[in-house]
Short mmCIF file of N, CA and C in Angstrom, two decimals:
data_model
loop_
_atom_site.label_atom_id
_atom_site.label_comp_id
_atom_site.label_asym_id
_atom_site.label_seq_id
_atom_site.Cartn_x
_atom_site.Cartn_y
_atom_site.Cartn_z
N MET A 1 23.51 1.47 2.42
CA MET A 1 22.97 1.91 3.59
C MET A 1 21.94 1.01 4.13
N ARG A 2 21.98 0.66 5.47
CA ARG A 2 21.05 -0.25 6.13
C ARG A 2 19.94 0.49 6.90
N PHE A 3 18.71 0.09 6.67
CA PHE A 3 17.62 0.76 7.26
C PHE A 3 16.76 -0.28 8.02
N MET A 4 16.27 -0.03 9.13
CA MET A 4 15.25 -0.75 9.89
C MET A 4 14.00 -0.25 9.72
N LEU A 5 12.88 -1.04 9.23
CA LEU A 5 11.63 -0.51 9.24
C LEU A 5 10.87 -1.16 10.32
N ILE A 6 10.55 -0.36 11.38
CA ILE A 6 10.19 -0.76 12.62
C ILE A 6 8.56 -0.63 12.55
N VAL A 7 7.81 -1.77 12.70
CA VAL A 7 6.25 -1.66 12.74
C VAL A 7 5.92 -1.41 14.16
N GLN A 8 5.14 -0.46 14.43
CA GLN A 8 4.67 0.09 15.69
C GLN A 8 3.66 -1.02 16.21
N ALA A 9 3.68 -1.37 17.51
CA ALA A 9 2.64 -2.19 18.08
C ALA A 9 1.31 -1.39 18.26
N THR A 10 0.19 -2.13 18.15
CA THR A 10 -1.10 -1.60 18.35
C THR A 10 -1.79 -2.40 19.53
N GLY A 11 -2.78 -2.03 19.87
CA GLY A 11 -3.66 -2.81 20.98
C GLY A 11 -3.99 -4.22 20.36
N TYR A 12 -4.19 -4.34 19.07
CA TYR A 12 -4.50 -5.60 18.60
C TYR A 12 -3.30 -6.47 18.46
N SER A 13 -2.21 -5.96 18.17
CA SER A 13 -0.94 -6.88 18.07
C SER A 13 -0.55 -7.14 19.52
N GLU A 14 -0.75 -6.29 20.47
CA GLU A 14 -0.40 -6.71 21.89
C GLU A 14 -1.32 -7.67 22.48
N ALA A 15 -2.56 -7.71 21.97
CA ALA A 15 -3.48 -8.71 22.30
C ALA A 15 -3.36 -10.08 21.73
N GLY A 16 -2.36 -10.08 20.69
CA GLY A 16 -2.06 -11.35 19.98
C GLY A 16 -3.05 -11.57 18.90
N VAL A 17 -3.87 -10.63 18.51
CA VAL A 17 -4.82 -10.67 17.35
C VAL A 17 -4.05 -10.87 16.12
N LYS A 18 -4.33 -11.98 15.37
CA LYS A 18 -3.61 -12.10 14.09
C LYS A 18 -4.44 -11.45 13.01
N PRO A 19 -3.83 -10.80 12.03
CA PRO A 19 -4.59 -10.17 10.91
C PRO A 19 -5.14 -11.35 10.02
N CYS A 20 -5.85 -10.98 9.15
CA CYS A 20 -6.67 -11.99 8.30
C CYS A 20 -5.69 -12.54 7.26
N ARG A 21 -6.03 -13.72 6.65
CA ARG A 21 -5.23 -14.46 5.83
C ARG A 21 -4.71 -13.58 4.60
N GLU A 22 -5.55 -12.66 4.11
CA GLU A 22 -5.10 -11.91 2.98
C GLU A 22 -4.01 -10.98 3.39
N TYR A 23 -3.99 -10.45 4.58
CA TYR A 23 -2.86 -9.58 5.02
C TYR A 23 -1.64 -10.34 5.13
N ALA A 24 -1.68 -11.63 5.65
CA ALA A 24 -0.52 -12.46 5.77
C ALA A 24 0.02 -12.69 4.40
N GLU A 25 -0.73 -12.95 3.44
CA GLU A 25 -0.37 -13.17 1.91
C GLU A 25 0.32 -11.96 1.39
N ALA A 26 -0.34 -10.74 1.80
CA ALA A 26 0.25 -9.60 1.20
C ALA A 26 1.64 -9.38 1.84
N VAL A 27 1.84 -9.66 3.09
CA VAL A 27 3.24 -9.49 3.82
C VAL A 27 4.20 -10.49 3.14
N ALA A 28 3.81 -11.65 2.82
CA ALA A 28 4.71 -12.71 2.22
C ALA A 28 5.04 -12.20 0.85
N ALA A 29 4.18 -11.58 0.07
CA ALA A 29 4.52 -10.98 -1.25
C ALA A 29 5.28 -9.91 -1.17
N TYR A 30 5.15 -9.02 -0.08
CA TYR A 30 6.03 -7.72 0.02
C TYR A 30 7.40 -8.30 0.37
N ARG A 31 7.53 -9.26 1.26
CA ARG A 31 8.95 -9.80 1.55
C ARG A 31 9.58 -10.45 0.40
N LYS A 32 8.79 -11.09 -0.37
CA LYS A 32 9.43 -11.66 -1.50
C LYS A 32 9.78 -10.60 -2.58
N SER A 33 9.13 -9.47 -2.68
CA SER A 33 9.61 -8.45 -3.55
C SER A 33 10.83 -7.66 -3.14
N LEU A 34 10.96 -7.65 -1.73
CA LEU A 34 12.20 -7.19 -1.12
C LEU A 34 13.37 -8.06 -1.43
N ALA A 35 13.18 -9.46 -1.31
CA ALA A 35 14.16 -10.40 -1.55
C ALA A 35 14.57 -10.39 -3.03
N GLU A 36 13.61 -10.35 -3.85
CA GLU A 36 13.84 -10.38 -5.36
C GLU A 36 14.60 -9.18 -5.86
N ALA A 37 14.39 -8.04 -5.22
CA ALA A 37 15.13 -6.73 -5.34
C ALA A 37 16.53 -6.79 -4.81
N GLY A 38 16.80 -7.85 -3.97
CA GLY A 38 18.14 -7.85 -3.35
C GLY A 38 18.35 -6.95 -2.26
N VAL A 39 17.30 -6.39 -1.59
CA VAL A 39 17.52 -5.52 -0.52
C VAL A 39 17.15 -6.08 0.91
N LEU A 40 16.48 -7.24 1.01
CA LEU A 40 16.01 -7.73 2.33
C LEU A 40 17.25 -8.45 2.96
N LEU A 41 17.40 -8.02 4.16
CA LEU A 41 18.35 -8.64 5.14
C LEU A 41 17.75 -9.53 6.11
N ALA A 42 16.68 -9.05 6.66
CA ALA A 42 15.88 -9.85 7.72
C ALA A 42 14.47 -9.19 7.92
N ALA A 43 13.51 -10.12 8.36
CA ALA A 43 12.25 -9.55 8.63
C ALA A 43 11.66 -10.42 9.69
N GLU A 44 11.16 -9.97 10.83
CA GLU A 44 10.69 -10.79 11.98
C GLU A 44 9.51 -10.04 12.59
N GLU A 45 8.65 -10.85 13.19
CA GLU A 45 7.62 -10.21 14.00
C GLU A 45 7.93 -10.58 15.48
N LEU A 46 7.55 -9.65 16.35
CA LEU A 46 7.83 -9.88 17.88
C LEU A 46 6.52 -10.36 18.51
N ARG A 47 6.78 -11.13 19.60
CA ARG A 47 5.69 -11.52 20.35
C ARG A 47 5.14 -10.32 21.11
N PRO A 48 3.91 -10.39 21.62
CA PRO A 48 3.42 -9.17 22.35
C PRO A 48 4.33 -8.80 23.65
N SER A 49 4.32 -7.67 24.10
CA SER A 49 5.27 -7.27 25.11
C SER A 49 4.99 -7.94 26.45
N SER A 50 3.79 -8.57 26.51
CA SER A 50 3.48 -9.31 27.78
C SER A 50 4.52 -10.45 27.84
N ALA A 51 5.11 -10.84 26.85
CA ALA A 51 6.20 -11.96 26.93
C ALA A 51 7.60 -11.35 27.17
N GLY A 52 7.60 -10.02 27.29
CA GLY A 52 8.94 -9.39 27.30
C GLY A 52 9.41 -8.79 28.86
N ILE A 53 10.56 -8.47 28.89
CA ILE A 53 11.04 -7.87 30.12
C ILE A 53 11.93 -6.71 29.73
N ARG A 54 11.75 -5.57 30.44
CA ARG A 54 12.71 -4.41 30.25
C ARG A 54 13.68 -4.44 31.49
N ILE A 55 14.93 -3.91 31.10
CA ILE A 55 15.96 -3.92 32.20
C ILE A 55 16.40 -2.44 32.13
N GLY A 56 16.29 -1.87 33.28
CA GLY A 56 16.81 -0.48 33.43
C GLY A 56 17.99 -0.38 34.39
N TYR A 57 18.96 0.49 33.88
CA TYR A 57 20.22 0.53 34.51
C TYR A 57 20.26 2.01 35.29
N PRO A 58 20.16 1.96 36.46
CA PRO A 58 20.18 3.25 37.32
C PRO A 58 21.48 3.90 37.17
N THR A 59 21.51 5.25 37.11
CA THR A 59 22.69 6.14 36.84
C THR A 59 23.64 5.95 38.12
N ASN A 60 23.12 5.69 39.27
CA ASN A 60 23.99 5.54 40.46
C ASN A 60 24.82 4.33 40.61
N GLY A 61 24.77 3.38 39.65
CA GLY A 61 25.52 2.18 39.71
C GLY A 61 24.98 1.04 40.43
N GLU A 62 23.67 1.25 40.90
CA GLU A 62 23.04 0.14 41.60
C GLU A 62 22.60 -0.95 40.70
N GLU A 63 22.08 -2.03 41.22
CA GLU A 63 21.60 -3.17 40.51
C GLU A 63 20.56 -2.72 39.42
N PRO A 64 20.51 -3.38 38.41
CA PRO A 64 19.56 -3.15 37.33
C PRO A 64 18.16 -3.42 37.76
N GLU A 65 17.20 -2.74 37.32
CA GLU A 65 15.66 -2.93 37.65
C GLU A 65 15.06 -3.74 36.49
N PHE A 66 14.19 -4.62 36.85
CA PHE A 66 13.58 -5.45 35.91
C PHE A 66 12.13 -5.08 35.89
N GLU A 67 11.46 -4.97 34.74
CA GLU A 67 10.08 -4.79 34.66
C GLU A 67 9.45 -5.79 33.58
N ALA A 68 8.60 -6.49 34.15
CA ALA A 68 7.83 -7.50 33.23
C ALA A 68 6.82 -6.84 32.36
N GLY A 69 6.58 -7.22 31.23
CA GLY A 69 5.44 -6.67 30.38
C GLY A 69 4.17 -7.13 31.00
N PRO A 70 3.14 -6.63 30.43
CA PRO A 70 3.01 -5.91 29.15
C PRO A 70 3.39 -4.31 29.32
N PHE A 71 3.86 -3.62 28.22
CA PHE A 71 4.19 -2.32 28.22
C PHE A 71 3.13 -1.50 27.43
N ALA A 72 2.95 -0.22 27.80
CA ALA A 72 2.07 0.66 27.13
C ALA A 72 2.50 0.86 25.61
N THR A 73 1.44 0.72 24.67
CA THR A 73 1.68 0.94 23.31
C THR A 73 2.14 2.27 22.87
N GLY A 74 1.76 3.29 23.79
CA GLY A 74 2.10 4.54 23.37
C GLY A 74 3.63 5.00 23.58
N GLN A 75 4.35 4.05 23.92
CA GLN A 75 5.79 4.30 24.10
C GLN A 75 6.68 3.89 22.86
N GLY A 76 6.12 3.92 21.68
CA GLY A 76 6.90 3.46 20.54
C GLY A 76 7.25 2.06 20.61
N LEU A 77 6.39 1.09 21.05
CA LEU A 77 6.58 -0.19 21.27
C LEU A 77 6.67 -0.91 19.98
N PRO A 78 7.71 -1.58 19.60
CA PRO A 78 7.78 -2.34 18.25
C PRO A 78 7.02 -3.62 18.31
N ALA A 79 6.40 -4.01 17.02
CA ALA A 79 5.70 -5.28 16.96
C ALA A 79 6.38 -6.09 15.99
N GLY A 80 7.43 -5.54 15.19
CA GLY A 80 8.16 -6.27 14.22
C GLY A 80 9.05 -5.36 13.52
N TYR A 81 9.89 -5.90 12.66
CA TYR A 81 10.91 -5.15 11.84
C TYR A 81 11.21 -5.73 10.53
N THR A 82 11.62 -4.82 9.58
CA THR A 82 12.27 -5.39 8.28
C THR A 82 13.59 -4.64 8.18
N LEU A 83 14.66 -5.50 7.96
CA LEU A 83 15.98 -4.70 7.79
C LEU A 83 16.26 -4.94 6.34
N ILE A 84 16.62 -3.71 5.77
CA ILE A 84 16.90 -3.61 4.21
C ILE A 84 18.16 -2.95 4.11
N GLU A 85 18.80 -3.19 2.91
CA GLU A 85 20.00 -2.53 2.50
C GLU A 85 19.76 -1.82 1.17
N VAL A 86 19.73 -0.53 1.19
CA VAL A 86 19.35 0.26 -0.10
C VAL A 86 20.45 1.38 -0.24
N ASN A 87 20.28 2.12 -1.26
CA ASN A 87 21.21 3.25 -1.66
C ASN A 87 20.96 4.52 -1.00
N SER A 88 19.79 4.73 -0.46
CA SER A 88 19.39 6.16 0.02
C SER A 88 18.16 5.97 1.01
N ALA A 89 17.93 7.12 1.84
CA ALA A 89 16.84 7.17 2.77
C ALA A 89 15.55 7.20 1.88
N GLU A 90 15.48 7.86 0.81
CA GLU A 90 14.43 7.99 -0.11
C GLU A 90 13.94 6.55 -0.53
N GLU A 91 14.87 5.75 -0.95
CA GLU A 91 14.59 4.40 -1.34
C GLU A 91 14.03 3.54 -0.14
N ALA A 92 14.53 3.72 1.12
CA ALA A 92 14.12 3.02 2.25
C ALA A 92 12.60 3.48 2.55
N ILE A 93 12.32 4.71 2.35
CA ILE A 93 10.96 5.32 2.59
C ILE A 93 9.96 4.65 1.56
N GLY A 94 10.57 4.54 0.36
CA GLY A 94 9.79 3.92 -0.72
C GLY A 94 9.35 2.59 -0.44
N TRP A 95 10.27 1.78 0.10
CA TRP A 95 9.95 0.36 0.52
C TRP A 95 8.96 0.41 1.66
N ALA A 96 9.14 1.32 2.70
CA ALA A 96 8.31 1.39 3.75
C ALA A 96 6.77 1.69 3.32
N ARG A 97 6.71 2.67 2.37
CA ARG A 97 5.35 2.98 1.86
C ARG A 97 4.67 1.81 1.12
N GLN A 98 5.40 0.89 0.69
CA GLN A 98 4.82 -0.33 0.08
C GLN A 98 4.42 -1.37 1.01
N MET A 99 4.82 -1.18 2.29
CA MET A 99 4.48 -2.32 3.26
C MET A 99 2.97 -2.47 3.48
N PRO A 100 2.44 -3.67 3.36
CA PRO A 100 0.92 -3.81 3.51
C PRO A 100 0.54 -3.31 4.87
N VAL A 101 -0.68 -2.73 4.96
CA VAL A 101 -1.33 -2.24 6.27
C VAL A 101 -2.50 -3.20 6.46
N PRO A 102 -2.58 -3.69 7.75
CA PRO A 102 -3.60 -4.68 8.18
C PRO A 102 -4.91 -4.09 8.12
N PRO A 103 -5.97 -4.46 7.45
CA PRO A 103 -7.32 -3.77 7.51
C PRO A 103 -8.02 -3.90 8.79
N GLY A 104 -8.66 -2.91 9.33
CA GLY A 104 -9.54 -2.97 10.36
C GLY A 104 -8.83 -3.19 11.77
N LEU A 105 -7.52 -2.97 11.92
CA LEU A 105 -6.88 -3.36 13.19
C LEU A 105 -6.18 -1.99 13.76
N GLY A 106 -6.87 -0.93 13.65
CA GLY A 106 -6.46 0.37 14.20
C GLY A 106 -5.37 1.05 13.40
N THR A 107 -4.80 2.07 14.08
CA THR A 107 -3.82 2.94 13.40
C THR A 107 -2.46 2.07 13.18
N PHE A 108 -1.90 2.23 12.03
CA PHE A 108 -0.81 1.39 11.63
C PHE A 108 0.49 2.41 11.40
N GLY A 109 1.60 2.23 12.14
CA GLY A 109 2.73 3.09 11.93
C GLY A 109 4.02 2.30 11.77
N ILE A 110 4.91 2.93 10.95
CA ILE A 110 6.24 2.39 10.57
C ILE A 110 7.19 3.56 10.86
N GLU A 111 8.22 3.13 11.60
CA GLU A 111 9.39 4.02 11.79
C GLU A 111 10.54 3.64 11.02
N VAL A 112 11.20 4.52 10.19
CA VAL A 112 12.28 4.05 9.42
C VAL A 112 13.56 4.74 9.98
N ARG A 113 14.54 3.82 10.33
CA ARG A 113 15.73 4.36 11.13
C ARG A 113 16.90 3.68 10.33
N GLU A 114 17.88 4.53 10.12
CA GLU A 114 19.17 4.18 9.45
C GLU A 114 20.03 3.53 10.56
N LEU A 115 20.71 2.43 10.23
CA LEU A 115 21.58 1.74 11.16
C LEU A 115 22.94 2.51 11.08
N ALA A 116 23.69 2.63 12.09
CA ALA A 116 25.05 3.21 12.22
C ALA A 116 25.89 2.15 11.51
N GLU A 117 26.65 2.56 10.60
CA GLU A 117 27.55 1.71 9.88
C GLU A 117 28.89 1.55 10.66
N GLN A 118 29.48 0.32 10.59
CA GLN A 118 30.59 0.06 11.34
C GLN A 118 31.76 0.77 10.59
N SER A 119 32.73 1.20 11.36
CA SER A 119 33.83 1.81 10.66
C SER A 119 34.80 0.86 10.04
N VAL A 120 35.60 1.31 9.19
CA VAL A 120 36.50 0.31 8.57
C VAL A 120 37.36 -0.35 9.55
N TRP A 121 37.80 0.53 10.55
CA TRP A 121 38.67 -0.17 11.63
C TRP A 121 37.99 -1.22 12.27
N ALA A 122 36.73 -1.07 12.60
CA ALA A 122 35.93 -2.07 13.41
C ALA A 122 35.71 -3.35 12.52
N LYS A 123 35.45 -3.11 11.21
CA LYS A 123 35.35 -4.28 10.33
C LYS A 123 36.66 -4.98 10.19
N GLU A 124 37.65 -4.34 10.08
CA GLU A 124 39.11 -4.99 9.98
C GLU A 124 39.40 -5.76 11.09
N THR A 125 39.07 -5.19 12.32
CA THR A 125 39.35 -5.89 13.54
C THR A 125 38.53 -7.08 13.75
N MET A 126 37.30 -6.95 13.38
CA MET A 126 36.38 -8.14 13.48
C MET A 126 36.86 -9.20 12.50
N ASN A 127 37.21 -8.89 11.31
CA ASN A 127 37.70 -9.85 10.37
C ASN A 127 39.04 -10.54 10.90
N ARG A 128 39.84 -9.69 11.48
CA ARG A 128 41.12 -10.44 12.00
C ARG A 128 40.78 -11.35 13.09
N ALA A 129 39.83 -11.02 13.91
CA ALA A 129 39.45 -11.97 15.04
C ALA A 129 38.78 -13.17 14.50
N LEU A 130 37.96 -13.02 13.46
CA LEU A 130 37.22 -14.19 12.88
C LEU A 130 38.38 -15.06 12.27
N GLU A 131 39.33 -14.50 11.42
CA GLU A 131 40.39 -15.32 10.89
C GLU A 131 41.23 -16.05 11.80
N ALA A 132 41.55 -15.45 13.02
CA ALA A 132 42.30 -16.11 14.09
C ALA A 132 41.48 -17.30 14.67
N ASP A 133 40.20 -17.06 14.75
CA ASP A 133 39.37 -18.14 15.42
C ASP A 133 39.25 -19.28 14.46
N LEU A 134 39.20 -19.04 13.08
CA LEU A 134 39.08 -20.04 12.06
C LEU A 134 40.37 -20.80 12.05
N LYS A 135 41.56 -20.00 12.18
CA LYS A 135 42.87 -20.76 12.18
C LYS A 135 42.93 -21.60 13.37
N ASP A 136 42.58 -21.17 14.58
CA ASP A 136 42.54 -22.08 15.66
C ASP A 136 41.74 -23.30 15.52
N GLN A 137 40.56 -23.21 14.86
CA GLN A 137 39.73 -24.29 14.67
C GLN A 137 40.43 -25.39 13.71
N LEU A 138 40.88 -24.78 12.61
CA LEU A 138 41.58 -25.61 11.69
C LEU A 138 42.79 -26.37 12.33
N ASP A 139 43.52 -25.74 13.14
CA ASP A 139 44.76 -26.32 13.81
C ASP A 139 44.10 -27.49 14.75
N MET A 140 43.09 -27.21 15.41
CA MET A 140 42.50 -28.32 16.27
C MET A 140 42.00 -29.49 15.41
N LEU A 141 41.45 -29.27 14.33
CA LEU A 141 41.05 -30.29 13.41
C LEU A 141 42.27 -31.15 12.82
N LYS A 142 43.33 -30.44 12.63
CA LYS A 142 44.53 -31.10 12.07
C LYS A 142 45.21 -31.90 12.99
N HIS A 143 45.03 -31.59 14.34
CA HIS A 143 45.68 -32.36 15.39
C HIS A 143 44.84 -33.36 16.09
N SER A 144 43.59 -33.56 15.54
CA SER A 144 42.71 -34.51 16.24
C SER A 144 42.61 -35.78 15.53
#
């Protein structure tokens, strides 16, 4: 089961305030422990929402609407994520509880969300497409 641990943005993260060196070291150690346990798939921080754009699609089929950041932090705004593969929701929550909390930078929140797994049919279809693409590339190399 794959889970995304979504770190919620704060006023500090939105202002681009970097946590102290000790926190950065704690995060590096946390990610290392995830990797050593074989559960880490990805981990990234996001730039503040002032560098982002939201695209809204009206229900009436009109052109999409664009909104430049920054966005309000009270809207569940993400500041980063860690993607893990574990055996249960309880295990994912356990890893989320071990995530370091930056000292003195306001309320810190993590949302734990399970990723929808691809169906067997979708995986097989994707594999067939990849195999066909690789075969085409090999054929091109043979004839060049």
